[in-house]
Coordinates of C-alpha atoms in Angstrom, one line a residue:
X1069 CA 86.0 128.1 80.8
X1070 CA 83.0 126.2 81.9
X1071 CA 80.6 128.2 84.3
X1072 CA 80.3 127.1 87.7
X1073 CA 76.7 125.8 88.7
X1074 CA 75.2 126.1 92.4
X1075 CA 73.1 123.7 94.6
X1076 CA 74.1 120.5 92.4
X1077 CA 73.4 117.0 93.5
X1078 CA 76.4 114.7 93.5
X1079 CA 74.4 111.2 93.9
X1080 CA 75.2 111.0 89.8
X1081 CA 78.9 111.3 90.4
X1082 CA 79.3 108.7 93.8
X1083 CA 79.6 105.1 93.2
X1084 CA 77.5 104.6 96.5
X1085 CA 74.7 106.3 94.6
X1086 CA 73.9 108.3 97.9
X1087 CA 72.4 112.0 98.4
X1088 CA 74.2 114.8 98.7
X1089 CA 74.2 118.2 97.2
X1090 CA 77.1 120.7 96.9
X1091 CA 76.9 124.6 96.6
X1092 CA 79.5 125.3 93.3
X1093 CA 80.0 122.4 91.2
X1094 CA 82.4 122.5 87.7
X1095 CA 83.7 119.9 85.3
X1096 CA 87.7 120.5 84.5
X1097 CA 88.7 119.4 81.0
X1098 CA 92.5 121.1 80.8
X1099 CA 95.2 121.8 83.4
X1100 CA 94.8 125.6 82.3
X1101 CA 91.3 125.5 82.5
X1102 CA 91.7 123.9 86.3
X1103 CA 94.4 126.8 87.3
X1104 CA 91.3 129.3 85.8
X1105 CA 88.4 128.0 88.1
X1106 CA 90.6 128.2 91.1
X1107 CA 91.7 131.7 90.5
X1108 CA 88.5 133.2 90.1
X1109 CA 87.0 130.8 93.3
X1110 CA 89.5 131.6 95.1
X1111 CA 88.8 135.3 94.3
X1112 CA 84.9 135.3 94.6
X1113 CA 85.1 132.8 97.4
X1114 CA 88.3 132.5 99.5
X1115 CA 86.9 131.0 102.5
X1116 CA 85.2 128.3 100.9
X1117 CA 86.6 124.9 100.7
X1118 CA 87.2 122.7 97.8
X1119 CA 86.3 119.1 97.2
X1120 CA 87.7 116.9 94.0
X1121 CA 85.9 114.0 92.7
X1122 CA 87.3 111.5 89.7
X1123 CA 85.4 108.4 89.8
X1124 CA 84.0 109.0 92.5
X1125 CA 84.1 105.8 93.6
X1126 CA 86.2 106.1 96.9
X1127 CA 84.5 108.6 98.7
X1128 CA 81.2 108.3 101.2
X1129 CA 79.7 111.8 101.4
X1130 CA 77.8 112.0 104.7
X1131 CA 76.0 115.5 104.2
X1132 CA 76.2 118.3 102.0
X1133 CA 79.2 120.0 100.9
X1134 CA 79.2 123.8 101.0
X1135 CA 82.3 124.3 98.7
X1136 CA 82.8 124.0 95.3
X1137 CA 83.2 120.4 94.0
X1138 CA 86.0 119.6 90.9
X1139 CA 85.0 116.7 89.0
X1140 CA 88.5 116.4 87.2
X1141 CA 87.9 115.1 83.3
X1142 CA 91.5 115.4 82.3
X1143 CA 91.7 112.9 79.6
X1144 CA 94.5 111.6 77.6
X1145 CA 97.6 109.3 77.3
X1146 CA 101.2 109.1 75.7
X1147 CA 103.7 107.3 76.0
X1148 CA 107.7 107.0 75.1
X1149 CA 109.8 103.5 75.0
X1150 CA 113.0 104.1 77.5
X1151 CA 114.7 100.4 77.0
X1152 CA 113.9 97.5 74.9
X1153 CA 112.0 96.1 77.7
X1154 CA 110.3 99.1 79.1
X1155 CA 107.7 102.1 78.3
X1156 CA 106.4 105.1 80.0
X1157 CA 103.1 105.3 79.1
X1158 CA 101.3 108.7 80.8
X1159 CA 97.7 108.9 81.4
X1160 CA 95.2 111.9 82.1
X1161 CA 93.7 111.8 85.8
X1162 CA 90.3 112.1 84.5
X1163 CA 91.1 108.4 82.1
X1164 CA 89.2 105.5 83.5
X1165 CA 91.1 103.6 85.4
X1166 CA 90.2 100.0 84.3
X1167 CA 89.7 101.4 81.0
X1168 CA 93.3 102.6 80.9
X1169 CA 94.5 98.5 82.1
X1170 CA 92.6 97.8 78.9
X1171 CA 94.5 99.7 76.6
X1172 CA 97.7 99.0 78.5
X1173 CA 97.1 95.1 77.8
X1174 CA 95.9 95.3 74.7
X1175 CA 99.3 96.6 73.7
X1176 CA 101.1 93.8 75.6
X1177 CA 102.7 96.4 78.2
X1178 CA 102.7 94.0 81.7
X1179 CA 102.6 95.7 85.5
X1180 CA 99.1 96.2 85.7
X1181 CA 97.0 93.6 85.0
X1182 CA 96.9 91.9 88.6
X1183 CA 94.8 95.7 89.4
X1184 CA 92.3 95.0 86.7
X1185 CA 88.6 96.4 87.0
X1186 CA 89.6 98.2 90.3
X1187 CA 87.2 100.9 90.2
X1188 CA 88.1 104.9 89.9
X1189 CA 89.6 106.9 87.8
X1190 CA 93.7 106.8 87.2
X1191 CA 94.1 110.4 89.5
X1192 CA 93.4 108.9 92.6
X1193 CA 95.5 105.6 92.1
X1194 CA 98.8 107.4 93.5
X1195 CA 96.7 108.6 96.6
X1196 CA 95.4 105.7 97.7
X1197 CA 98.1 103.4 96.3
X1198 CA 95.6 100.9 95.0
X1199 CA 96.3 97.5 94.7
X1200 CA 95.1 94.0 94.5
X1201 CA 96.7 90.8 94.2
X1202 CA 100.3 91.3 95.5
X1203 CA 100.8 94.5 93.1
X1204 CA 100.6 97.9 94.3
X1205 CA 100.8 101.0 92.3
X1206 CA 104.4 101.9 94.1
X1207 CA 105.4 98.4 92.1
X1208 CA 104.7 100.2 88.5
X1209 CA 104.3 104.3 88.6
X1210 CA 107.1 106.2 87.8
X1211 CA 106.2 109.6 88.6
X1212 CA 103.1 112.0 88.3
X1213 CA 102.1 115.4 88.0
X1214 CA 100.1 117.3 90.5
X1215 CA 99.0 121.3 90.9
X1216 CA 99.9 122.7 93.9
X1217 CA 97.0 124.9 95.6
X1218 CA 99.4 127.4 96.9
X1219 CA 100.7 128.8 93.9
X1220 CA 98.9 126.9 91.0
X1221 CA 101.9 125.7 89.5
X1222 CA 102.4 121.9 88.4
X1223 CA 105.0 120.0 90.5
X1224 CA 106.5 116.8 89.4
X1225 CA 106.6 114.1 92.1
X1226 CA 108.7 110.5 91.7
X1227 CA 107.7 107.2 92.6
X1228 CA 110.2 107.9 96.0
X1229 CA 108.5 111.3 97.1
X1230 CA 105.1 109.9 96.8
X1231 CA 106.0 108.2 100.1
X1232 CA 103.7 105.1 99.7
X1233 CA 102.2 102.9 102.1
X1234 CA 99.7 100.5 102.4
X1235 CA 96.8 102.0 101.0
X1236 CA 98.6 105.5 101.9
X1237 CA 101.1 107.9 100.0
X1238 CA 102.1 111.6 100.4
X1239 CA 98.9 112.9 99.1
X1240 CA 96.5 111.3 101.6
X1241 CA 99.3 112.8 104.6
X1242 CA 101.6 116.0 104.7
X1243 CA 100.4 116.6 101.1
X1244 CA 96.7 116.0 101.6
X1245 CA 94.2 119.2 100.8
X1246 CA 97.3 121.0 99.0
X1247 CA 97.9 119.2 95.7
X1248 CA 95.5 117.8 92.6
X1249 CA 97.0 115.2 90.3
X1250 CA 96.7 116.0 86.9
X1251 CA 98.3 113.1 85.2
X1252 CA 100.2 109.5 86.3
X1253 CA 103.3 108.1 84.6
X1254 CA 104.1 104.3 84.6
X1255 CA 106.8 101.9 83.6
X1256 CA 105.8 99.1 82.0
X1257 CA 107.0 95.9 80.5
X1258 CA 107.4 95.5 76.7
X1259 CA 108.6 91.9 77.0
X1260 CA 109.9 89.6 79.7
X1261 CA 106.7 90.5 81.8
X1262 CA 107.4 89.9 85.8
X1263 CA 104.2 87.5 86.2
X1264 CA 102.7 87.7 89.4
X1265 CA 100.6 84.9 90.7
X1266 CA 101.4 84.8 94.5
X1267 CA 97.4 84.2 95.6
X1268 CA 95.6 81.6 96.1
X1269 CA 93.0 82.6 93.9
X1270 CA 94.5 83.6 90.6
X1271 CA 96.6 80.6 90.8
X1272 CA 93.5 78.7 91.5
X1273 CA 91.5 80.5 88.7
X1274 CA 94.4 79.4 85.9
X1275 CA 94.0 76.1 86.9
X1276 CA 90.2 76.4 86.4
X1277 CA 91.7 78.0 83.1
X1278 CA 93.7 75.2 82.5
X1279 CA 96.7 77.4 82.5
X1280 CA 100.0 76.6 82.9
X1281 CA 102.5 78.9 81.8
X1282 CA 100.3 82.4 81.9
X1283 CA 100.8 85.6 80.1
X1284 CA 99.6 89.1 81.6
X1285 CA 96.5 88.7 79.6
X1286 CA 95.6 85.6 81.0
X1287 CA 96.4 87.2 84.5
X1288 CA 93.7 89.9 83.6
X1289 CA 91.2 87.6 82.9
X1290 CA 91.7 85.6 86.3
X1291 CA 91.6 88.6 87.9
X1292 CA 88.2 90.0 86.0
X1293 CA 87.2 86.5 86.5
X1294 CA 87.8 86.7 90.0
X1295 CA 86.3 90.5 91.1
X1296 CA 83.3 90.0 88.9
X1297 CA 82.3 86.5 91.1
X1298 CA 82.9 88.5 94.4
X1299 CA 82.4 92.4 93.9
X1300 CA 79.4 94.0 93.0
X1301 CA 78.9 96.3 89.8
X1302 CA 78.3 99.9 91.4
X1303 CA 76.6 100.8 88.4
X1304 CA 73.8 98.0 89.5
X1305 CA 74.3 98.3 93.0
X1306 CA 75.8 101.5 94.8
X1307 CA 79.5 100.4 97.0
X1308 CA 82.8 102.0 97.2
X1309 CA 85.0 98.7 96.3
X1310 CA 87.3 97.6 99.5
X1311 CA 85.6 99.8 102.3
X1312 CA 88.4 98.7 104.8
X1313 CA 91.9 98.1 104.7
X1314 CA 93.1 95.0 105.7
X1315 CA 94.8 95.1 109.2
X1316 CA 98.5 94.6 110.3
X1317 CA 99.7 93.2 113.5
X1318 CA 103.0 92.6 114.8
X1319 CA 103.8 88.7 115.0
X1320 CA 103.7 88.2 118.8
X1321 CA 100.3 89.7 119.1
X1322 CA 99.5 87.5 115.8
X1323 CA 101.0 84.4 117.8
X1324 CA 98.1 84.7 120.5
X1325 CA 94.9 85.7 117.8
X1326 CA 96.1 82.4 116.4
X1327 CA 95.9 80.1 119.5
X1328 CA 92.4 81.4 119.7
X1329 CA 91.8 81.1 115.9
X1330 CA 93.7 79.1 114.6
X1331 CA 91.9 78.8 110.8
X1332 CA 93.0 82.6 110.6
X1333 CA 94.1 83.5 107.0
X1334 CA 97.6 85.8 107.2
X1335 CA 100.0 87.3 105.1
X1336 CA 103.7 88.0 105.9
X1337 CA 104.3 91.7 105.1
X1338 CA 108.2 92.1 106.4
X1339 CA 108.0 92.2 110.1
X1340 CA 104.0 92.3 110.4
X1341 CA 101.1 89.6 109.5
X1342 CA 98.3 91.3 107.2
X1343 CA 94.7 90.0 108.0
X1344 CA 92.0 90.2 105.2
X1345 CA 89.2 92.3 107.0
X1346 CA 86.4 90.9 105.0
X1347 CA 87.4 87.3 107.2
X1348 CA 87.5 89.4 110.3
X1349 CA 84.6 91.2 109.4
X1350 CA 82.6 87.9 108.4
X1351 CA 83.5 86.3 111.5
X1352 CA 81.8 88.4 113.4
X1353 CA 78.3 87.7 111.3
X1354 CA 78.1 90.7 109.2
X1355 CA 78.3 89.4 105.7
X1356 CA 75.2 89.6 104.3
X1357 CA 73.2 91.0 107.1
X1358 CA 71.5 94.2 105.9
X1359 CA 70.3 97.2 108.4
X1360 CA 67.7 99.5 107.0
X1361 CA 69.2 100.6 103.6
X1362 CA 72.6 99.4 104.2
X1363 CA 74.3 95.6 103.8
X1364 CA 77.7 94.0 103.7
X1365 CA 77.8 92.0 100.3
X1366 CA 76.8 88.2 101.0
X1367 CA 80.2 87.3 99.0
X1368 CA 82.6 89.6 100.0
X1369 CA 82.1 90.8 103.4
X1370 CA 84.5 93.7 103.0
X1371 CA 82.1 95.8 100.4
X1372 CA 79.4 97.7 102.2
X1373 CA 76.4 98.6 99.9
X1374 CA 73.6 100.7 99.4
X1375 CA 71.5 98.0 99.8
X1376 CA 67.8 99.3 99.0
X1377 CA 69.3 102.5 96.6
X1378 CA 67.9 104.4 99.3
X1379 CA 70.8 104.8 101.7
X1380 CA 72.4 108.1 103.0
X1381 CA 76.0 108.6 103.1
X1382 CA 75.4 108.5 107.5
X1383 CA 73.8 105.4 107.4
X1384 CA 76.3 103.5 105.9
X1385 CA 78.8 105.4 108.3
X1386 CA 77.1 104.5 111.1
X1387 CA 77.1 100.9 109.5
X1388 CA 80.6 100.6 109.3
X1389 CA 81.1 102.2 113.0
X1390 CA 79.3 99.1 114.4
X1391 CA 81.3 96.9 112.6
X1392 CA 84.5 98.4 113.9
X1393 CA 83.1 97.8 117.2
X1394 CA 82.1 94.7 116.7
X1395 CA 85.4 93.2 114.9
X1396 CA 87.0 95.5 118.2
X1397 CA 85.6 93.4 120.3
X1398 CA 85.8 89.9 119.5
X1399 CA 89.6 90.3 117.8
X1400 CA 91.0 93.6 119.8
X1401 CA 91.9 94.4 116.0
X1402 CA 90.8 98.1 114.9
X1403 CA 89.7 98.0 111.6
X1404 CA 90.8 101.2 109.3
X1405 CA 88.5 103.0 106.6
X1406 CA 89.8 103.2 103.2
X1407 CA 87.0 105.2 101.7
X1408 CA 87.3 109.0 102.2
X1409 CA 84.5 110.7 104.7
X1410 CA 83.2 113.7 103.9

């Protein structure tokens, strides 16, 4: 069991590359080893609260943390064919999330390739239901496996009791502060690979290809393609990906924004319109414009970074706040945070 070390900094282990320190910090290798650590913290320190980092690349940490930070390395993956046309293939929370596209490509399995080089480590995808493109990690997991904090046994959850949303799922609500996912299960495609090809810009991006008839590695590299022209590499300049979700209004009130707008990119989502945020957010003159340490990106409006290298966590809070208000304002639209605050 690894010993637990005091007054760490974390700016190594956040994408945003910001200060912050935290009182205990431990690197987890093995479920048993995690079930360990929090039996003798919870022993030594029962009042003190815990904090999990993976990737650490969905998080903004606004001042020190006096808990004890997990920085989950679970690694591993397996994987057992159910039908002639499908695989579970199981990954670590601690695997690289890209990483584990990668592999899942390289061995022709199709589901995720539309959420290519999304950023993170595979423990949070379930959490956050990532997605990109018109796929969503509800479209492909099967199940995973989380320890609950209560009684440090493993539960096994299914695609249905993860309760996803948009950006949301049970472990970001009822189950949020009581469970750590320890490993992810998806069902894949061996053959006969659902191609998905719904946006504008992947379709747009084969044809730059030249492609006609695409398979799900060509999908991949569209979507590389596209996220590498647009997103900025954390590990040259610190950001958290996405640091809004994109909005959804009901159609009437989507009717009026439209009169007044009427160039506003929409997408149907069942009864409600999704807006992309980094339009809403551009709109209103941010992309680009840097305050002290802190900038939107000047090609994708909807990635806040640490401009200088110097930024703290609050300044790019604060950053954020006044574009809320500002997207508030002009659109009566209230823009959401999809990076965690701490």
């Amino acid at each position: 069991m690894n010993k637990i070390k005091e007054n760490i900094s974390l700016k190594p282990y956040n994408t945003f590359g910001v200060e912050a320190k935290t009182r205990y910090f431990v690197e987890i290798h093995s479920t048993e080893e995690l079930k360990q650590q929090l039996e003798y913290f919870r022993k030594e320190h029962p009042s003190l609260p815990l904090l999990l980092l993976g990737g650490g690349s969905n998080i903004l940490l606004t001042k020190d943390f006096e808990g004890l930070t997990l920085k989950l390395n679970l690694k591993g993956l397996s994987e057992a064919r159910t039908t002639d046309n499908t695989v579970l293939i199981t990954a670590q929370a601690g695997e690289n999330w890209h990483e584990f596209v990668l592999h899942c490509i390289e061995k022709n399995y199709g589901g995720l390739e539309n959420l290519a080089l999304i950023p993170g480590n595979v423990g949070t995808s379930p959490m956050q239901n990532i997605g990109a493109y018109g796929v969503e990690i509800k479209d492909v997991m099967h199940s995973c496996k989380a320890l609950n904090l209560e009684t440090l046994e493993i539960e096994t959850f299914t695609n249905a009791q993860c309760q996803f949303g948009y950006r949301d799922s049970f472990f970001k609500q009822k189950g949020k502060g009581k469970y750590i996912i320890t490993e992810v299960t998806f069902c894949l495609t061996t053959k006969n690979h659902k191609i998905q090809t719904e946006y504008g810009a992947i379709r747009h991006e084969l044809e730059q290809m030249k492609i006609t008839s695409p398979s799900i590695q060509d999908i991949a590299k569209a979507v590389i393609k596209i996220r590498e022209s647009k997103l900025p590499n954390p590990l040259l300049i610190g950001n958290a990906g996405s640091f809004f979700k994109n909005p959804t209004v009901s159609q009437a009130f989507f009717k009026n924004l439209q009169h007044l707008h009427p160039n506003i990119p929409h997408y149907p989502t069942g009864e409600q319109i999704k807006i992309p945020a980094g339009w809403l957010i551009e709109q209103c003159g941010w992309k680009g414009r840097q305050i002290g340490n802190v900038a939107a990106h000047p090609l994708q409006a909807l990635v806040l970074t640490n401009a200088t290298g110097k930024a703290s966590g609050q300044e790019v809070y604060d950053y954020s706040s006044e574009i809320i208000q500002s997207v508030h304002e002009k659109f009566g639209i209230e823009l959401e945070r999809e990076v965690n605050i701490l």
